[in-house]
Coordinates of C-alpha atoms and ligand atoms in Angstrom, one line a residue:
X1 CA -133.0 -16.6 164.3
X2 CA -133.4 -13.0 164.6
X3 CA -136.8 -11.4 162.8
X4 CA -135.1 -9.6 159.8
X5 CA -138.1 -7.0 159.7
X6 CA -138.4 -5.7 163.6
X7 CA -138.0 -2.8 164.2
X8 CA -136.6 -3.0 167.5
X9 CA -134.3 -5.7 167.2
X10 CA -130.8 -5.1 166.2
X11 CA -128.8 -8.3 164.4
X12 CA -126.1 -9.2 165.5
X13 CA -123.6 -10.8 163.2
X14 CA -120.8 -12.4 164.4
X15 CA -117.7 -12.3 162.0
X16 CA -114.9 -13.5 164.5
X17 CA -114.5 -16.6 162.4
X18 CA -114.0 -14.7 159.0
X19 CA -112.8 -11.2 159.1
X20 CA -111.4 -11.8 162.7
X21 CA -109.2 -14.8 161.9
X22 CA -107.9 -12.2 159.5
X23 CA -106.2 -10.6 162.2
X24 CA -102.2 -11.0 161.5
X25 CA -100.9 -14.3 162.9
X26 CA -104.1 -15.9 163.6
X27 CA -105.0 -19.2 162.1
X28 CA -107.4 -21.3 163.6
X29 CA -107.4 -25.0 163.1
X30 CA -111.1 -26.9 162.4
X31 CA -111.4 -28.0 166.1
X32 CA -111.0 -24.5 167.8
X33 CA -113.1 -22.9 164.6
X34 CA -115.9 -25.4 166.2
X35 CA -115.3 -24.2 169.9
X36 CA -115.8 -20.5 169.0
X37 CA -118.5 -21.2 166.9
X38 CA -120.6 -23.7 169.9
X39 CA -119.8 -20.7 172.1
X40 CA -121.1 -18.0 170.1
X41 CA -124.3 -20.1 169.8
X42 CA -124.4 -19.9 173.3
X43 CA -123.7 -16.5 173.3
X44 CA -126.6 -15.8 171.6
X45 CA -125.6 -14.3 168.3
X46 CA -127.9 -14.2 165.3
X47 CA -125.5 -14.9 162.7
X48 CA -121.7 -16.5 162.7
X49 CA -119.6 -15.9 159.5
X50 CA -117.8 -18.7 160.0
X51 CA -115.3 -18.5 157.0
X52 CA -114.0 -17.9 153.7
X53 CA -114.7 -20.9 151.7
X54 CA -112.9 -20.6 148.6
X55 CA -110.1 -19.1 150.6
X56 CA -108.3 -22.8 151.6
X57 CA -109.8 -26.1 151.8
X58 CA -109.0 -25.9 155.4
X59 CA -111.5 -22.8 155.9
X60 CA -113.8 -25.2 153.4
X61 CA -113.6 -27.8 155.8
X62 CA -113.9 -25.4 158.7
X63 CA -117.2 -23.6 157.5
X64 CA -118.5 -26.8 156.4
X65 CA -118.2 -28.5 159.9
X66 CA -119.5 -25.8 161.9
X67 CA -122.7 -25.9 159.1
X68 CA -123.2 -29.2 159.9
X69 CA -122.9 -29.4 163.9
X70 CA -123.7 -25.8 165.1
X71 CA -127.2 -25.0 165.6
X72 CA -129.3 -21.9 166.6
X73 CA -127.2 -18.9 164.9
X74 CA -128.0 -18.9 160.9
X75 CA -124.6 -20.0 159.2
X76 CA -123.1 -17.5 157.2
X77 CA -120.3 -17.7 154.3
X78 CA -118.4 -15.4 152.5
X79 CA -117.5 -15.2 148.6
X80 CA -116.4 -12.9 146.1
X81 CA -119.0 -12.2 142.9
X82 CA -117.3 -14.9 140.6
X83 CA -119.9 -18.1 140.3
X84 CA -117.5 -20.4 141.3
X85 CA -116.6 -18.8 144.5
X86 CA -120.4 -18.7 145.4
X87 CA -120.9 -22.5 144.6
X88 CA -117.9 -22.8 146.7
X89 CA -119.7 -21.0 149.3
X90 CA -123.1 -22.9 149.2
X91 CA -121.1 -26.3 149.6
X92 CA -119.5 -25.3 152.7
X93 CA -122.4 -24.0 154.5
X94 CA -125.3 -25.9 152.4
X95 CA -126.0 -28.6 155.8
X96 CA -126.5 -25.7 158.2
X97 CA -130.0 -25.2 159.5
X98 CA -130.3 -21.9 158.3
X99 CA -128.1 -20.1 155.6
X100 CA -126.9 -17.2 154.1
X101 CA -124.9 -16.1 151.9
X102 CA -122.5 -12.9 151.7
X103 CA -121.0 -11.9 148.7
X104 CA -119.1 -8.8 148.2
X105 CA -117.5 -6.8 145.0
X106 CA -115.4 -3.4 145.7
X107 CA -117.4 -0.2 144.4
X108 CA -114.4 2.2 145.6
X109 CA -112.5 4.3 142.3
X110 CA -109.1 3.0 143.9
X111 CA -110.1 -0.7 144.3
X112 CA -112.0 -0.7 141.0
X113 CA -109.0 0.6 138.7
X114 CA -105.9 -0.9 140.9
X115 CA -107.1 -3.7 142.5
X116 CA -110.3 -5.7 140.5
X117 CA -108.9 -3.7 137.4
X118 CA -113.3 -3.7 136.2
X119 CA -115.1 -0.7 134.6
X120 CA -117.9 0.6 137.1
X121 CA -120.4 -1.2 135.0
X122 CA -118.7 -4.3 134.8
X123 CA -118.7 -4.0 138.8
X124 CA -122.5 -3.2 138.6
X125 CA -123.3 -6.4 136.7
X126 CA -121.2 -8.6 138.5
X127 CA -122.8 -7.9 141.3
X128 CA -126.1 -8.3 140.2
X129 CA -125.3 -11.7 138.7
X130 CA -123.6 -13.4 142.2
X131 CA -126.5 -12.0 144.4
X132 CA -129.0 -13.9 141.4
X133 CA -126.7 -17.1 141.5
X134 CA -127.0 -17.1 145.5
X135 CA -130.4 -16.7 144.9
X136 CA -131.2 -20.1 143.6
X137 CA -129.3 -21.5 146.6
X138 CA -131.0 -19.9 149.7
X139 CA -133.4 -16.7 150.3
X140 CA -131.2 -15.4 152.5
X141 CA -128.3 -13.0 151.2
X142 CA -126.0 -10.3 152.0
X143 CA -124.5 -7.7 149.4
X144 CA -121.9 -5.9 150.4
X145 CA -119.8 -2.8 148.3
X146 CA -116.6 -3.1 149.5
X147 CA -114.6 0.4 150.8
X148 CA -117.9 1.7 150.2
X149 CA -117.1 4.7 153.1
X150 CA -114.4 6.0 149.9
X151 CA -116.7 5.5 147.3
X152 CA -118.6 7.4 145.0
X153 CA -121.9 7.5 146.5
X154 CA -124.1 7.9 143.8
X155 CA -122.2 4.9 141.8
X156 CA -121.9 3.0 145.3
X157 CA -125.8 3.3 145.4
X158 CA -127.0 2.1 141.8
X159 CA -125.1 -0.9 143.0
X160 CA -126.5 -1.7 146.3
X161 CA -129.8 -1.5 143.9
X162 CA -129.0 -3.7 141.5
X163 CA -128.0 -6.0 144.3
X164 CA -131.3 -5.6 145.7
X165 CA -133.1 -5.8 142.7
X166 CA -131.2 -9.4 141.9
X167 CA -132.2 -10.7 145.6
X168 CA -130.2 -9.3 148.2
X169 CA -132.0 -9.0 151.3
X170 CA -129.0 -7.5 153.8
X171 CA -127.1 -4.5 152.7
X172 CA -124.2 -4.0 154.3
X173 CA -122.2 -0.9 154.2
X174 CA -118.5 -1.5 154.9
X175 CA -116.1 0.9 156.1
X176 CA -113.5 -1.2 155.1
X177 CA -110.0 1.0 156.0
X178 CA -111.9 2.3 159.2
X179 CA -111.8 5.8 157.0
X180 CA -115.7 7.0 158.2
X181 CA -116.4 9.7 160.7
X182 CA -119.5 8.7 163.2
X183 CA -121.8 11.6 161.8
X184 CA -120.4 10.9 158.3
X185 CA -121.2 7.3 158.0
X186 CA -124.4 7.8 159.8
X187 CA -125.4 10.3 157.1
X188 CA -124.1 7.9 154.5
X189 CA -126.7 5.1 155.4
X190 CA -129.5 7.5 155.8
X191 CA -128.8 9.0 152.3
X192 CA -128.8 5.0 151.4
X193 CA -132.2 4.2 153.0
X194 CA -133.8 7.3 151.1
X195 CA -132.5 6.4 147.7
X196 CA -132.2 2.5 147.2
X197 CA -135.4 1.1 147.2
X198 CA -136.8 -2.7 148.3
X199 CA -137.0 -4.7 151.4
X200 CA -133.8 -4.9 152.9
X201 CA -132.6 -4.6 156.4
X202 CA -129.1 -2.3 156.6
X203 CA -125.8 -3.4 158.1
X204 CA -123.2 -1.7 159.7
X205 CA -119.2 -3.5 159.5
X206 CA -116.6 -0.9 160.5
X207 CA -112.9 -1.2 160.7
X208 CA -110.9 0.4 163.7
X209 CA -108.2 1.9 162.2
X210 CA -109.0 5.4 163.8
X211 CA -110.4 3.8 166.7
X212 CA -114.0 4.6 165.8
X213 CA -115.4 1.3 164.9
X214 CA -117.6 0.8 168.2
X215 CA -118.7 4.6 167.0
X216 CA -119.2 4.5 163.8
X217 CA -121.4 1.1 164.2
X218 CA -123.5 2.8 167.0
X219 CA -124.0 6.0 165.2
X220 CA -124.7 3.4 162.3
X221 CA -127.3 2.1 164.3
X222 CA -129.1 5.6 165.2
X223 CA -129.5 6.0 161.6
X224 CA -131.3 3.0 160.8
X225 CA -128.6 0.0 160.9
X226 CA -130.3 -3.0 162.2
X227 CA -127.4 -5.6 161.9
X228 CA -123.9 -4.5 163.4
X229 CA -120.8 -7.1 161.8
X230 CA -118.7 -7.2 165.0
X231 CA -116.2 -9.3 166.2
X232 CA -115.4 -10.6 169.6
X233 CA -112.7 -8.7 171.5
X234 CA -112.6 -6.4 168.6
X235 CA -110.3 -8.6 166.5
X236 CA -110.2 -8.3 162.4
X237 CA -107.9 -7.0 159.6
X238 CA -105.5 -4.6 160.9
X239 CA -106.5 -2.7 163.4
X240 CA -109.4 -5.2 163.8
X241 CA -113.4 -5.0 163.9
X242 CA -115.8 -3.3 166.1
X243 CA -115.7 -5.5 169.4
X244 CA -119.1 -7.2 169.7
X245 CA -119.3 -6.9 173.6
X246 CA -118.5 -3.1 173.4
X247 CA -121.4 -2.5 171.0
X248 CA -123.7 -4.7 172.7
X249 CA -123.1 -3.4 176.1
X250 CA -123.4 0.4 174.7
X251 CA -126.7 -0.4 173.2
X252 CA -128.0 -2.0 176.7
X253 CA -126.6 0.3 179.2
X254 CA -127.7 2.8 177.3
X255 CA -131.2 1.9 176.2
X256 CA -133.0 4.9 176.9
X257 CA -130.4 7.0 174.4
X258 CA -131.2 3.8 171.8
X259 CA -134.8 3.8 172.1
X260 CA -136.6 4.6 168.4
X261 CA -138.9 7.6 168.1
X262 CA -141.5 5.3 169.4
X263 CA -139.9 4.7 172.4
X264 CA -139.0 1.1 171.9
X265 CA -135.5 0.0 173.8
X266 CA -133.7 -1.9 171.0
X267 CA -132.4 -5.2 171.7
X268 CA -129.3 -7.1 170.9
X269 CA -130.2 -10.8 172.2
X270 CA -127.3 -11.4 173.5
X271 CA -126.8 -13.3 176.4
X272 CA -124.5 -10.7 178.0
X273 CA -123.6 -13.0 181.2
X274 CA -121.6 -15.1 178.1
X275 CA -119.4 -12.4 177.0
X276 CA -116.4 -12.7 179.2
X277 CA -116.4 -16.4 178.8
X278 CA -116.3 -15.6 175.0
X279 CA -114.0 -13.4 174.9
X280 CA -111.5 -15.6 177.0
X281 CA -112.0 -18.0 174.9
X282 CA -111.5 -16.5 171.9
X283 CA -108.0 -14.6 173.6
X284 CA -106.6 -18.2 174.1
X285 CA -107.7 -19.9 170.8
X286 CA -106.4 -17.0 169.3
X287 CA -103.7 -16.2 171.1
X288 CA -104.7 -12.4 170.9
X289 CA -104.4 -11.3 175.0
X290 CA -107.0 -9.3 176.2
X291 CA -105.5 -5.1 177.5
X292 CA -106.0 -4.9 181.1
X293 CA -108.1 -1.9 180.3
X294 CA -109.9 -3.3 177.5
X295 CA -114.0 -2.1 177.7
X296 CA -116.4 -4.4 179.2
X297 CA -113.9 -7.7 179.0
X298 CA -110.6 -6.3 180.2
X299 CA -109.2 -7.5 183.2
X300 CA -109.3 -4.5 185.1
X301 CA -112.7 -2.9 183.7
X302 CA -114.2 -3.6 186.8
X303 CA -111.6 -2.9 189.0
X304 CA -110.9 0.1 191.0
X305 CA -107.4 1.0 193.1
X306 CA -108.0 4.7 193.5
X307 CA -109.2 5.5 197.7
X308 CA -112.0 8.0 196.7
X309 CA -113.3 5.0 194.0
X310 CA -113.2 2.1 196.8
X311 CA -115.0 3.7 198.7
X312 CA -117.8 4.6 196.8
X313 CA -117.9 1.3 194.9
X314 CA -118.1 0.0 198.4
X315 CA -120.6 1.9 199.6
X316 CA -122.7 1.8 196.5
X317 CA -121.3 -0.1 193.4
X318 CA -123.0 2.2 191.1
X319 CA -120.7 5.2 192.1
X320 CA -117.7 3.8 189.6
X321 CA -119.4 1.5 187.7
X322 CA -122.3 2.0 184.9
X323 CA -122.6 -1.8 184.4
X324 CA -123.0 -5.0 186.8
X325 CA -119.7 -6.9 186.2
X326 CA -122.3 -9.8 186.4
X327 CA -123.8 -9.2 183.7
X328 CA -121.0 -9.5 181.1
X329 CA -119.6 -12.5 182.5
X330 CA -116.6 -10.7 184.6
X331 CA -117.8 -11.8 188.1
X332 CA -117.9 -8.9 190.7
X333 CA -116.0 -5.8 191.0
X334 CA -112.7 -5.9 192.2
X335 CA -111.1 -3.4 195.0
X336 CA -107.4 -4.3 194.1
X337 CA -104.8 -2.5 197.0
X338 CA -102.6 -0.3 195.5
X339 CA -100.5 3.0 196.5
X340 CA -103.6 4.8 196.0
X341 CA -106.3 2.4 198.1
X342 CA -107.8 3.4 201.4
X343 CA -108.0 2.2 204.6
X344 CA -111.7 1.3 203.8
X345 CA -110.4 -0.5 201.4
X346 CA -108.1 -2.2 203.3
X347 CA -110.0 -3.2 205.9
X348 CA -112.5 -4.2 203.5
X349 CA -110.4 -6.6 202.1
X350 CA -109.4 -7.7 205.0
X351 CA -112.3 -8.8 206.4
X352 CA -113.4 -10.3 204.0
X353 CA -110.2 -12.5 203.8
X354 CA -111.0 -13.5 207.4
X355 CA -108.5 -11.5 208.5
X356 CA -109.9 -10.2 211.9
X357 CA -107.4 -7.0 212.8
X358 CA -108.7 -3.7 214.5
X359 CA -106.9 -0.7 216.0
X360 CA -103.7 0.1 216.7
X361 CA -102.6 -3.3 214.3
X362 CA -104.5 -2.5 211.7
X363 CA -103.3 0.9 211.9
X364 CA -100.0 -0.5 211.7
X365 CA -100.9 -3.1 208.9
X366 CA -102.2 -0.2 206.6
X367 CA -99.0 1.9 207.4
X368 CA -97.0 -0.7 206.5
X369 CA -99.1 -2.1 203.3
X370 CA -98.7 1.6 201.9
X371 CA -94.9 1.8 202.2
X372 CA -95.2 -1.8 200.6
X373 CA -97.6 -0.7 197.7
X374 CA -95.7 2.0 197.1
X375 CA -92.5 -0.4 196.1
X376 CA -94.6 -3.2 194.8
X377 CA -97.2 -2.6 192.2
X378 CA -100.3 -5.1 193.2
X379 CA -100.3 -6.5 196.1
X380 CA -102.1 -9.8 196.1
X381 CA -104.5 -11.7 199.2
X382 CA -101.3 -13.5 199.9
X383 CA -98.9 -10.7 200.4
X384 CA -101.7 -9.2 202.9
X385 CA -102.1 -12.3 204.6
X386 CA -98.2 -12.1 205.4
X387 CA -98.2 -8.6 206.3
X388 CA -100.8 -8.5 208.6
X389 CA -99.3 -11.7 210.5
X390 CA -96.1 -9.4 210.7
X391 CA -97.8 -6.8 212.1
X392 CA -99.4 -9.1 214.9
X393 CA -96.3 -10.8 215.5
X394 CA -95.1 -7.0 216.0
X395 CA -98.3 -6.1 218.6
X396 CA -98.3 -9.1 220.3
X397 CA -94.2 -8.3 221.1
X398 CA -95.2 -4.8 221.9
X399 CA -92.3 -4.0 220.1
X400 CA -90.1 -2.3 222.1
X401 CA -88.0 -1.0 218.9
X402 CA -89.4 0.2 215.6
X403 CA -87.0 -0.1 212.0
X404 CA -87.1 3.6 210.7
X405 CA -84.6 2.4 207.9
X406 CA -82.0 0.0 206.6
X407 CA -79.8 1.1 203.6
X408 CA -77.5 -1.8 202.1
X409 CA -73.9 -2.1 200.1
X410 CA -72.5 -4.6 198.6
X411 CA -71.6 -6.7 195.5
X412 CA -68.9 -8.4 193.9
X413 CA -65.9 -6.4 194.8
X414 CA -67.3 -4.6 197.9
X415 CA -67.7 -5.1 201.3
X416 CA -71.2 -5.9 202.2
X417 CA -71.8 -2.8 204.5
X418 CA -75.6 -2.1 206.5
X419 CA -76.7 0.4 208.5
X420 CA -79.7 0.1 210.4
X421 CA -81.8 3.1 212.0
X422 CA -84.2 2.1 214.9
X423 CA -86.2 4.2 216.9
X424 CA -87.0 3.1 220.9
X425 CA -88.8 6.0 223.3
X426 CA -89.1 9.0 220.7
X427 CA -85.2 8.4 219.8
X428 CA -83.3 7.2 216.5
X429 CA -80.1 5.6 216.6
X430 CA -77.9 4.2 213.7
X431 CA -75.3 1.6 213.3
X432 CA -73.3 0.9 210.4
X433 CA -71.8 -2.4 210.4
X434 CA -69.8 -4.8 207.8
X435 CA -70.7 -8.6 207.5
X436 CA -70.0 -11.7 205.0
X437 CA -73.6 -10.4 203.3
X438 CA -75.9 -7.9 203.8
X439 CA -78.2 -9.5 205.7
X440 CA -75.5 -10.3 207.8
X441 CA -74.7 -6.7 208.5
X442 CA -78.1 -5.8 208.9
X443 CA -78.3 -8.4 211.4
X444 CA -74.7 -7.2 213.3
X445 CA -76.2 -3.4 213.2
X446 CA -79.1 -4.9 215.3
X447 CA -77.3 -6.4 217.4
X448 CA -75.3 -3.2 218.1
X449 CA -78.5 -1.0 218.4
X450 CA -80.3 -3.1 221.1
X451 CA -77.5 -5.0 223.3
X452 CA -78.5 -8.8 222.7
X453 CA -76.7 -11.1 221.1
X454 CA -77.3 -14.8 220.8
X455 CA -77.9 -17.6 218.6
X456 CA -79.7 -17.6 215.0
X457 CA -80.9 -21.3 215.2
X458 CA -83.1 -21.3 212.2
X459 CA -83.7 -18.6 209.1
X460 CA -85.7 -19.2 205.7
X461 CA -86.6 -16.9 203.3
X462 CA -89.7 -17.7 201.0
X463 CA -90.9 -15.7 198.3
X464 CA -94.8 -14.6 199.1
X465 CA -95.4 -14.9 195.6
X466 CA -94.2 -15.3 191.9
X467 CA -92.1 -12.4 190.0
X468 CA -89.1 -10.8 190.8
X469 CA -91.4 -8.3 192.5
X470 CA -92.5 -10.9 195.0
X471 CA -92.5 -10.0 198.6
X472 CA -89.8 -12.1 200.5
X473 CA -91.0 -13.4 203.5
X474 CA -88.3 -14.1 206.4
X475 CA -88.8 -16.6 209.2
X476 CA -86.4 -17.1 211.9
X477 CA -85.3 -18.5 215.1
X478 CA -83.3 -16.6 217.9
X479 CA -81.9 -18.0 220.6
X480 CA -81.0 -16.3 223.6
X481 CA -79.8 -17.4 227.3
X482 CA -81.9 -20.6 226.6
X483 CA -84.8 -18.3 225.3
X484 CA -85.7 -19.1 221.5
X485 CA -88.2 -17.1 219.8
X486 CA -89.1 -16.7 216.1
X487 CA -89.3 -13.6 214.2
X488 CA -90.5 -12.7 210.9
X489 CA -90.0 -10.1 208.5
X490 CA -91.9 -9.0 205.0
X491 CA -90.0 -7.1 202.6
X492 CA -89.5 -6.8 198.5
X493 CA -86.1 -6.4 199.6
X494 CA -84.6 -9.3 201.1
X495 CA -82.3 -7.1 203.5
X496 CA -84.6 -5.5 204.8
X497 CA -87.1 -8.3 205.2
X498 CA -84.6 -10.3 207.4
X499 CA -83.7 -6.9 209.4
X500 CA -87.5 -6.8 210.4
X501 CA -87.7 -10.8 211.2
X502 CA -84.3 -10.6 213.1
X503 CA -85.5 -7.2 215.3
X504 CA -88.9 -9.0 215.8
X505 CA -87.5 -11.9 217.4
X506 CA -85.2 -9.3 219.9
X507 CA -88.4 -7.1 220.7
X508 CA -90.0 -10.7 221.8
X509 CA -86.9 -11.6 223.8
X510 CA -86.9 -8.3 225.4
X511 CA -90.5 -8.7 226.3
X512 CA -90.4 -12.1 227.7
X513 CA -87.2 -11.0 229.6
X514 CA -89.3 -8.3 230.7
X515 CA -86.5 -5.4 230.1
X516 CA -88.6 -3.1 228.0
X517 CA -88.1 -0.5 230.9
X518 CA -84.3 -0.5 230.7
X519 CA -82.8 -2.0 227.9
X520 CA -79.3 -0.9 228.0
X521 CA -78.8 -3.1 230.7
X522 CA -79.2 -6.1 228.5
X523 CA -76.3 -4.7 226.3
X524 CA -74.0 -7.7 225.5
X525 CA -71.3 -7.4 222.3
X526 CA -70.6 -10.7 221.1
X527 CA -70.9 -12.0 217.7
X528 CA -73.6 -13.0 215.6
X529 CA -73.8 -14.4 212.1
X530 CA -76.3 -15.0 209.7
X531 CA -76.4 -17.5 206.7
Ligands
KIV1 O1 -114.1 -4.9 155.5 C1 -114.7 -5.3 154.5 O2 -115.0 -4.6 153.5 C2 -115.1 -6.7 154.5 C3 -116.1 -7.1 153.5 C4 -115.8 -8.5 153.0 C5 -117.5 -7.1 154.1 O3 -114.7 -7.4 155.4
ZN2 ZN1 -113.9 -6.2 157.1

């Protein structure tokens, strides 16, 4: 439990269970409620708000469970002013080892008049009389004015002292439609701290619906805040909560900007290495994914495609990246091979695959992987491990023709038409030729180009992996004058895949027949046919 009065320690309270599962289409059942909750324990937090009692008797049931089993965080519960709500409240959470309670009354001149329909003193006294009733149930209670960000300030204030004055020993000031401005809100709370008096430590909850919740709660925390109400992976009403992992990380990476007057780094206790556990947990319980470039726990927040970046993440990881991907739980950083990845990159990877490939081939292998990335948007360990075999298939054959291009026709009413450009001693040459498919065509276009015909004895395509993106990877058998070789080709495009397998076998054929020098003597028409 945190120590409400240091002065370097900011509190972190967790409210994933309350205002999170608020988020639209989220319900959590008792047994994933507990799951969260063990997790956050292990996370570290100082406080879980683990639910709305008087909400349903399922959340009842909820709160009450984690009260009795989880231990380490202090077990929070929320409730409106009326009595009832806050007996309703102390039952759920009344087994926990350590206990608060947070109750909350709207101080706002739209929520007064349209939504609680109360005079501002009726507000004021109600108030005042939940935080007392709490008070005879545990020493530890939060007041909060609700929409206190479009309140009037000097009303707001003579209620957050009442609340005080009645007990409350955490004010929290919530921006409730995500309506504050960083400097704004920070200004609010230190006009707060100068004019309500008492022992009390200041809270920060802010709502994302401008996308300044992880702002606002920082610049919250400059002013004085020393609990941040956070959620994990940013979830909550609307457009959710400040993310808990985003505020923590900020206030570590950036200790020295954090630091009070005295110089004293502030400190979150969080076990950061737990975040991205956390907040894959709480993605699948939820079923609230994760964005790819989420801060700190999206997928690709440690991952870098562009050349210049590999590079210097390889060479030093603290070129692209101002935090160890270690240290929140995300494992290491990631090169991942795009269009725009280098050849150290490349090679990086490859060697690290234990994929051994130097020189001219892995020239080759990189030329190749960038026409590929340039069609395909990821390429994954697998697709690699299939190109580079191509591409020392294609060295070991000295491949005596190169495949410049193939462009396909076909479909439904059309003749399946290919033509196939190869290249042999600085020359192109192209052959357009019809077949019962495409790759059929392709295959008779070969055939055309280089002279040698014989007999396709075996030919598979496999996909390299899932999606319709996936790389098809062609293996086949070619038989000629009692000569059988096997050929392979890697492609998106199926056509073109086979085309490369097929023209990989022939370049092996005319190696092993040892006609490199003069391959128009091999010239042979006859027929082939594929599938
Ligand atoms: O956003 C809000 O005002 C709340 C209160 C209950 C603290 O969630
Ligand atoms: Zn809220």
């Amino acid at each position: 439990m945190a120590e409400a009065t240091s002065t370097d320690r900011v509190i972190i309270f967790d409210t994933t269970l309350r205002d999170g599962e608020q988020s639209p289409g989220i319900s959590l059942d008792q047994g994933e409620k507990l799951e969260i909750a063990e997790q956050l324990a292990r996370l570290g937090v100082d406080y879980i708000e683990a639910g709305f009692p008087v909400a349903s008797q399922g959340d009842f049931e909820a709160v009450q469970a984690i009260a009795r089993s989880v231990r380490g965080p202090v077990i929070c519960g929320l409730s409106r002013t009326s009595l009832a709500d806050v007996d309703r409240c102390w039952e759920a959470i009344e087994a926990a080892e350590h206990t608060r309670i947070h109750t909350f009354i709207a101080t706002s001149e739209t929520h007064m008049r349209h939504k609680l329909r109360m005079t501002p003193d009726q507000v004021k006294a109600e108030a005042a009389a939940a935080v007392a009733h709490a008070r005879g149930y545990t020493d530890d209670i939060e007041f909060s004015p609700e929409d206190a960000s479009r309140s009037d300030f000097d009303f707001m204030c003579e209620v957050l002292q009442v609340a005080v004055d009645a007990g409350a020993t955490t004010l929290n000031i919530p921006d409730t439609v995500g309506y504050g401005i960083p400097e704004e809100y920070a200004n609010q709370l230190r006009r707060i701290r100068a004019k309500v008096s008492g022992d009390y430590v200041l809270s920060t909850h802010c709502h994302d619906d401008l996308g300044l919740a992880v702002a606002n709660s920082l610049a919250a925390v400059r002013a004085g805040a020393r609990q941040v109400e956070c959620t994990i992976n940013g979830l909550g009403e609307r457009a959710g909560n400040a993310a808990m992992e985003e505020v923590v990380m900020a206030i570590k990476t950036r200790a020295d900007f954090f630091a009070g007057s005295d110089g004293i780094p502030l400190d979150t206790g969080i076990r950061t290495e737990e975040l991205g556990r956390t907040s894959r947990l709480v993605a699948r319980l939820t079923g609230y994914a994760v964005q790819y470039n989420k801060a700190v726990v999206g997928r690709n927040a440690f991952a870098h495609e562009s050349g210049i970046h590999q590079h210097g993440v390889l060479s030093e990881r603290t070129t692209y990246e101002i935090m160890d991907p270690g240290a929140v739980g995300a494992g290491e950083s990631q090169i991942v091979l795009g269009k725009h990845s280098g050849r150290h990159a490349f090679a990086d990877t490859l060697a690290k695959m234990g994929l051994k490939i130097q020189g001219d081939a892995l020239n080759a292998a990189f030329a190749r992987f960038k026409e590929l990335a340039d069609r395909k948007v990821q390429l994954t360990e697998a697709d690699l491990e299939a190109l580079v075999a191509e591409e020392l298939g294609e060295t070991v054959a000295e491949g005596t023709y190169t495949l410049v291009a193939v462009e396909s026709a076909g479909g439904t009413a059309t003749t399946p038409t290919t033509t196939v450009v190869l290249a042999a001693d600085g020359k192109e040459r192209t052959a357009t030729c019809e077949g019962d498919g495409m790759v059929d065509a392709a295959c008779k276009a070969i055939r055309e180009l280089t002279g040698v015909d014989g007999r396709l004895t075996d030919y598979t395509v496999t996909s390299v992996t899932g999606g319709v993106d996936a790389l098809a990877d062609v293996a086949l058998q070619f038989e000629v004058d009692g000569l059988r070789m096997s050929g392979r080709g890697l492609s998106t495009d199926v056509v073109e895949a086979s085309a490369r397998a097929f023209l990989n076998a022939i370049n092996r054929i005319l190696r092993a027949q040892g006609s490199g020098e003069d391959r128009t003597k091999v010239i042979r028409p006859g027929s082939l046919r594929l599938l």
